[in-house]
């Protein structure tokens, strides 16, 4: 080991040397850094890497696991099929809730909407006619009823024949039937209006859904369709990253996971930015053991049964460094198995100014 350590030191020195000898841009994937790294910062980074290689031990009250930054992904999909007419966003754009992501060609649905609106007008006209007819039938019935009553009085006094009474009775029944038919026509017209208005509401909703908007604030991670393409109902148009929901999943043995509770403090150190210590909190502790995922580097670790612990970065901190938030960045997460214990010096919160 002693013979190989100088070699490792030389390799690490070579990696950091460009920053010591002169300014070098920091990779854009890193957590916020100054644009250039001075010699003192380079030495600090080298010391951090050496500490890791030497296996600098943490207190027994601290458990750690490597992981990756995970930002919640939101799939934005088309509710209806159609040709993509416009997509005014690009990958990397930050969008607000309700901002237009894409527009589908809605001409067919607008034509159907005009037809449904015309159906409403026709049904309203039919209703007006039915109401006028009811008024006419009411008048006819009243006249037939009065005529029947007069003939009935004359018949009972012996001044008219039974035939005349039967004729007036038949006329009254005809007027009553005509009145009922007019009332039925009115009900049918009212039903037609309700159906046509429902179709108008449906088509208005469809036309509205042809404009696809962001369900919440986030960053456009992927554009999954292009202008001019025909997309199916339910097809994904874009994927957004929710910049307010960023976390890291740790995989801890039962002895450590059993002493961690939701709400406990946590820390994250990202591989591209080892000089900074990011605060976090435990938001989930799995109740079921599992084999360590493939993302863990060594076969030995993957063969162990572990419990997943999710730690989340505070939203207010994410808002400060929103432009630097990226998913998939590797790092190490730390949790305390004893909430009363203090964080060691190397895990005290340290953020860019």
Coordinates of C-alpha atoms in Angstrom, one line a residue:
X1 CA 0.0 0.0 0.0
X2 CA 2.8 2.4 0.9
X3 CA 4.4 1.8 -2.5
X4 CA 1.2 2.6 -4.4
X5 CA 0.2 5.7 -2.3
X6 CA 2.8 8.0 -4.0
X7 CA 1.4 6.9 -7.4
X8 CA -2.1 7.7 -6.3
X9 CA -0.9 11.1 -5.0
X10 CA 0.8 11.8 -8.3
X11 CA -2.4 11.0 -10.2
X12 CA -4.5 13.2 -8.0
X13 CA -1.9 16.0 -8.2
X14 CA -2.1 15.8 -12.0
X15 CA -5.9 16.0 -11.9
X16 CA -5.8 19.1 -9.7
X17 CA -2.6 20.6 -11.2
X18 CA -4.4 22.6 -13.9
X19 CA -6.3 24.5 -11.3
X20 CA -3.2 25.2 -9.3
X21 CA -1.1 26.3 -12.2
X22 CA -3.7 28.5 -13.7
X23 CA -7.4 29.3 -13.9
X24 CA -9.7 26.5 -15.2
X25 CA -13.4 26.5 -15.7
X26 CA -15.4 24.3 -13.4
X27 CA -17.6 21.8 -15.1
X28 CA -21.2 23.0 -15.6
X29 CA -22.5 19.9 -13.9
X30 CA -21.1 20.9 -10.6
X31 CA -22.9 22.5 -7.7
X32 CA -22.4 26.2 -7.7
X33 CA -18.7 27.1 -7.8
X34 CA -16.7 30.3 -8.4
X35 CA -15.8 30.5 -12.1
X36 CA -12.1 29.8 -11.4
X37 CA -10.5 27.7 -8.7
X38 CA -7.5 29.3 -6.9
X39 CA -4.6 27.3 -5.6
X40 CA -5.9 27.2 -2.1
X41 CA -9.2 25.7 -3.2
X42 CA -7.4 23.2 -5.3
X43 CA -5.3 22.1 -2.3
X44 CA -8.5 21.8 -0.3
X45 CA -10.1 19.6 -2.9
X46 CA -6.9 17.4 -3.1
X47 CA -7.0 17.1 0.7
X48 CA -10.7 16.0 0.6
X49 CA -9.9 13.4 -2.0
X50 CA -6.9 12.1 0.0
X51 CA -9.1 11.9 3.1
X52 CA -11.5 9.7 1.2
X53 CA -8.8 7.4 -0.1
X54 CA -7.3 7.1 3.4
X55 CA -10.7 6.0 4.6
X56 CA -11.1 8.9 7.1
X57 CA -13.7 7.5 9.5
X58 CA -16.9 9.2 10.6
X59 CA -18.3 9.0 14.1
X60 CA -20.4 5.9 14.8
X61 CA -23.4 8.1 15.0
X62 CA -23.2 9.0 11.3
X63 CA -24.3 6.6 8.6
X64 CA -23.6 7.2 4.9
X65 CA -24.4 5.9 1.5
X66 CA -23.6 6.9 -2.0
X67 CA -26.5 8.0 -4.3
X68 CA -27.6 10.3 -7.0
X69 CA -29.6 13.5 -7.0
X70 CA -33.1 12.7 -8.1
X71 CA -35.4 15.5 -9.3
X72 CA -39.1 14.6 -9.7
X73 CA -40.0 14.2 -13.3
X74 CA -43.4 15.3 -14.7
X75 CA -44.7 13.9 -18.0
X76 CA -46.7 16.4 -20.0
X77 CA -49.0 14.5 -22.3
X78 CA -51.7 15.2 -25.0
X79 CA -55.2 14.4 -23.9
X80 CA -56.4 14.1 -27.4
X81 CA -54.8 13.1 -30.7
X82 CA -53.8 15.7 -33.2
X83 CA -51.1 17.4 -35.2
X84 CA -48.6 19.4 -33.2
X85 CA -49.0 22.9 -34.5
X86 CA -46.6 24.7 -32.1
X87 CA -44.1 24.0 -29.3
X88 CA -42.8 27.3 -28.1
X89 CA -40.4 25.9 -25.4
X90 CA -36.9 24.4 -25.7
X91 CA -35.0 21.9 -23.5
X92 CA -33.6 23.7 -20.5
X93 CA -36.3 26.4 -20.4
X94 CA -37.8 27.1 -17.0
X95 CA -41.6 27.3 -17.3
X96 CA -44.3 28.5 -14.9
X97 CA -47.5 26.7 -14.0
X98 CA -50.0 27.2 -16.8
X99 CA -47.4 28.3 -19.3
X100 CA -48.0 26.9 -22.8
X101 CA -45.9 23.9 -23.7
X102 CA -47.5 23.0 -27.0
X103 CA -50.5 23.6 -29.2
X104 CA -52.3 21.0 -31.3
X105 CA -54.2 21.8 -34.5
X106 CA -57.8 22.3 -33.3
X107 CA -59.5 23.3 -36.5
X108 CA -61.5 20.0 -36.7
X109 CA -62.8 20.4 -33.2
X110 CA -63.6 24.1 -33.7
X111 CA -65.7 23.1 -36.7
X112 CA -67.5 20.6 -34.6
X113 CA -68.0 23.3 -32.0
X114 CA -69.7 25.6 -34.5
X115 CA -72.0 22.8 -35.5
X116 CA -72.9 22.1 -31.9
X117 CA -73.6 25.8 -31.3
X118 CA -75.9 25.8 -34.4
X119 CA -77.7 22.8 -32.9
X120 CA -78.3 24.8 -29.7
X121 CA -79.9 27.6 -31.8
X122 CA -82.1 25.2 -33.7
X123 CA -83.2 23.6 -30.5
X124 CA -84.0 27.0 -29.0
X125 CA -86.1 27.8 -32.1
X126 CA -87.9 24.5 -31.7
X127 CA -88.6 25.3 -28.1
X128 CA -90.1 28.7 -29.0
X129 CA -92.3 27.1 -31.6
X130 CA -93.4 24.5 -29.1
X131 CA -94.3 27.1 -26.6
X132 CA -96.3 29.0 -29.2
X133 CA -98.1 25.8 -30.2
X134 CA -98.9 25.1 -26.5
X135 CA -100.6 28.5 -26.2
X136 CA -102.6 27.7 -29.3
X137 CA -103.6 24.3 -28.1
X138 CA -104.6 25.7 -24.7
X139 CA -106.9 28.1 -26.4
X140 CA -108.4 25.4 -28.6
X141 CA -108.9 23.2 -25.6
X142 CA -110.6 26.0 -23.6
X143 CA -112.9 26.7 -26.5
X144 CA -113.7 23.0 -26.9
X145 CA -114.3 22.6 -23.2
X146 CA -116.7 25.6 -23.1
X147 CA -118.6 24.3 -26.1
X148 CA -118.9 20.8 -24.5
X149 CA -120.2 22.3 -21.3
X150 CA -122.9 24.3 -23.0
X151 CA -124.1 21.3 -25.1
X152 CA -124.0 19.1 -21.9
X153 CA -126.4 21.6 -20.1
X154 CA -128.7 21.7 -23.2
X155 CA -128.7 17.9 -23.4
X156 CA -129.6 17.5 -19.7
X157 CA -132.5 20.0 -20.2
X158 CA -133.7 18.1 -23.2
X159 CA -132.9 20.8 -25.8
X160 CA -130.3 18.9 -27.9
X161 CA -129.6 15.4 -29.1
X162 CA -127.1 12.9 -27.7
X163 CA -125.3 13.1 -31.1
X164 CA -124.4 16.8 -30.6
X165 CA -123.1 16.0 -27.1
X166 CA -120.9 13.2 -28.5
X167 CA -119.6 15.5 -31.2
X168 CA -118.6 18.1 -28.6
X169 CA -117.1 15.5 -26.4
X170 CA -115.0 14.2 -29.3
X171 CA -113.8 17.7 -30.1
X172 CA -112.7 18.3 -26.5
X173 CA -110.8 15.1 -26.4
X174 CA -109.0 16.0 -29.7
X175 CA -108.1 19.4 -28.2
X176 CA -106.7 17.7 -25.1
X177 CA -104.6 15.3 -27.2
X178 CA -103.3 18.2 -29.3
X179 CA -102.4 20.0 -26.0
X180 CA -100.5 17.0 -24.7
X181 CA -98.6 16.7 -28.0
X182 CA -97.5 20.3 -27.9
X183 CA -96.3 19.9 -24.3
X184 CA -94.3 16.8 -25.4
X185 CA -92.7 18.8 -28.2
X186 CA -91.7 21.4 -25.7
X187 CA -90.0 18.8 -23.5
X188 CA -88.2 17.3 -26.5
X189 CA -87.0 20.8 -27.5
X190 CA -85.7 21.4 -24.0
X191 CA -83.9 18.0 -24.1
X192 CA -82.4 18.9 -27.4
X193 CA -81.1 22.2 -26.0
X194 CA -79.5 20.4 -23.0
X195 CA -77.8 17.9 -25.3
X196 CA -76.6 20.5 -27.7
X197 CA -75.3 22.7 -24.8
X198 CA -73.5 19.7 -23.3
X199 CA -71.9 19.0 -26.6
X200 CA -70.8 22.7 -26.8
X201 CA -69.3 22.4 -23.3
X202 CA -67.5 19.2 -24.3
X203 CA -66.0 20.7 -27.4
X204 CA -65.0 23.8 -25.6
X205 CA -63.1 21.6 -23.2
X206 CA -61.5 19.7 -26.1
X207 CA -60.4 22.9 -27.8
X208 CA -59.0 24.1 -24.5
X209 CA -57.1 20.8 -24.0
X210 CA -55.5 21.2 -27.4
X211 CA -53.4 23.9 -25.7
X212 CA -51.0 21.9 -23.5
X213 CA -49.8 23.7 -20.4
X214 CA -47.3 23.1 -17.7
X215 CA -49.0 21.6 -14.6
X216 CA -46.5 23.3 -12.3
X217 CA -43.3 25.3 -12.4
X218 CA -40.3 23.3 -13.6
X219 CA -37.5 22.9 -16.2
X220 CA -38.0 21.3 -19.6
X221 CA -35.9 18.2 -19.5
X222 CA -36.9 16.6 -22.8
X223 CA -38.9 17.5 -25.8
X224 CA -40.5 14.3 -27.0
X225 CA -42.3 15.6 -30.1
X226 CA -41.7 18.1 -32.8
X227 CA -43.9 20.6 -34.7
X228 CA -45.8 18.9 -37.5
X229 CA -45.9 15.5 -35.9
X230 CA -49.2 13.7 -35.3
X231 CA -49.4 12.6 -31.7
X232 CA -51.8 10.1 -30.2
X233 CA -54.1 10.6 -27.3
X234 CA -52.1 10.2 -24.1
X235 CA -48.7 10.6 -25.9
X236 CA -46.0 12.4 -24.0
X237 CA -45.1 15.8 -25.4
X238 CA -42.4 16.8 -22.9
X239 CA -40.8 15.9 -19.6
X240 CA -40.4 18.5 -16.9
X241 CA -38.2 18.5 -13.8
X242 CA -39.9 19.7 -10.6
X243 CA -37.2 22.0 -9.2
X244 CA -38.9 22.1 -5.8
X245 CA -38.7 18.3 -5.2
X246 CA -35.1 17.2 -5.3
X247 CA -33.9 14.3 -3.2
X248 CA -31.3 11.5 -2.8
X249 CA -32.0 7.8 -2.0
X250 CA -29.6 6.2 0.5
X251 CA -29.4 2.5 1.1
X252 CA -28.5 1.7 4.7
X253 CA -28.2 -1.6 6.7
X254 CA -30.9 -2.4 9.2
X255 CA -28.8 -1.4 12.2
X256 CA -28.5 2.2 10.8
X257 CA -31.9 2.5 9.1
X258 CA -33.7 1.4 12.3
X259 CA -32.4 4.4 14.1
X260 CA -33.4 7.0 11.5
X261 CA -36.7 8.7 11.6
X262 CA -38.6 10.9 9.2
X263 CA -37.7 14.5 9.9
X264 CA -34.1 13.8 11.0
X265 CA -31.4 16.1 9.7
X266 CA -29.2 14.9 6.8
X267 CA -26.3 16.1 4.7
X268 CA -25.3 15.7 1.1
X269 CA -21.8 16.1 -0.5
X270 CA -21.8 16.0 -4.3
X271 CA -18.9 14.5 -6.1
X272 CA -18.4 17.5 -8.5
X273 CA -18.5 19.9 -5.5
X274 CA -16.8 18.3 -2.5
X275 CA -16.1 21.6 -0.8
X276 CA -19.8 22.2 -0.1
X277 CA -22.1 20.4 2.5
X278 CA -25.8 20.6 1.6
X279 CA -28.4 20.3 4.3
X280 CA -31.3 17.9 3.8
X281 CA -33.9 16.1 5.9
X282 CA -35.2 12.5 6.0
X283 CA -38.6 12.2 4.3
X284 CA -39.0 8.5 3.9
X285 CA -37.7 5.3 5.6
X286 CA -38.6 2.0 3.9
X287 CA -40.2 -0.7 6.0
X288 CA -39.1 -3.4 3.7
X289 CA -35.6 -4.7 3.1
X290 CA -34.2 -5.0 -0.5
X291 CA -31.0 -5.8 -2.3
X292 CA -28.8 -2.8 -2.9
X293 CA -29.6 -1.4 -6.4
X294 CA -27.2 -1.7 -9.3
X295 CA -26.3 1.9 -9.0
X296 CA -24.1 1.0 -6.0
X297 CA -20.6 0.6 -7.3
X298 CA -19.3 -2.7 -5.7
X299 CA -20.7 -6.2 -6.1
X300 CA -20.1 -6.8 -2.4
X301 CA -22.5 -3.9 -1.5
X302 CA -25.1 -5.0 -4.1
X303 CA -25.4 -8.4 -2.4
X304 CA -26.4 -6.9 0.9
X305 CA -30.0 -6.4 2.2
X306 CA -30.6 -2.7 2.9
X307 CA -33.4 -0.3 3.6
X308 CA -34.0 2.8 1.4
X309 CA -33.9 6.1 3.1
X310 CA -34.9 9.2 1.2
X311 CA -33.4 12.6 2.0
X312 CA -34.7 15.8 0.5
X313 CA -33.1 19.2 0.0
X314 CA -35.1 22.1 1.4
X315 CA -37.2 24.0 -1.2
X316 CA -35.9 27.4 -0.1
X317 CA -32.4 26.3 -0.8
X318 CA -33.4 24.9 -4.2
X319 CA -34.9 28.2 -5.0
X320 CA -31.6 30.0 -4.3
X321 CA -29.6 27.7 -6.6
X322 CA -32.4 26.8 -9.1
X323 CA -30.2 27.2 -12.2
X324 CA -27.6 24.7 -10.8
X325 CA -30.1 22.0 -9.9
X326 CA -29.5 18.9 -12.0
X327 CA -30.7 15.3 -11.8
X328 CA -28.3 12.3 -11.8
X329 CA -25.4 14.0 -10.1
X330 CA -23.5 11.5 -7.9
X331 CA -22.7 12.2 -4.3
X332 CA -22.8 10.8 -0.7
X333 CA -25.6 11.3 1.8
X334 CA -25.2 11.3 5.5
X335 CA -27.7 10.7 8.3
X336 CA -27.4 10.7 12.1
X337 CA -28.3 7.5 13.9
X338 CA -28.4 9.6 17.1
X339 CA -30.3 12.9 16.8
X340 CA -28.6 14.2 20.0
X341 CA -25.1 13.8 18.5
X342 CA -23.5 16.8 16.8
X343 CA -22.4 16.8 13.2
X344 CA -18.6 16.5 12.8
X345 CA -16.7 19.5 11.5
X346 CA -16.4 18.1 7.9
X347 CA -20.3 17.8 7.8
X348 CA -21.2 21.3 9.0
X349 CA -23.4 23.0 6.4
X350 CA -21.3 24.9 3.9
X351 CA -22.9 26.6 0.9
X352 CA -21.6 29.0 -1.8
X353 CA -21.9 32.6 -1.1

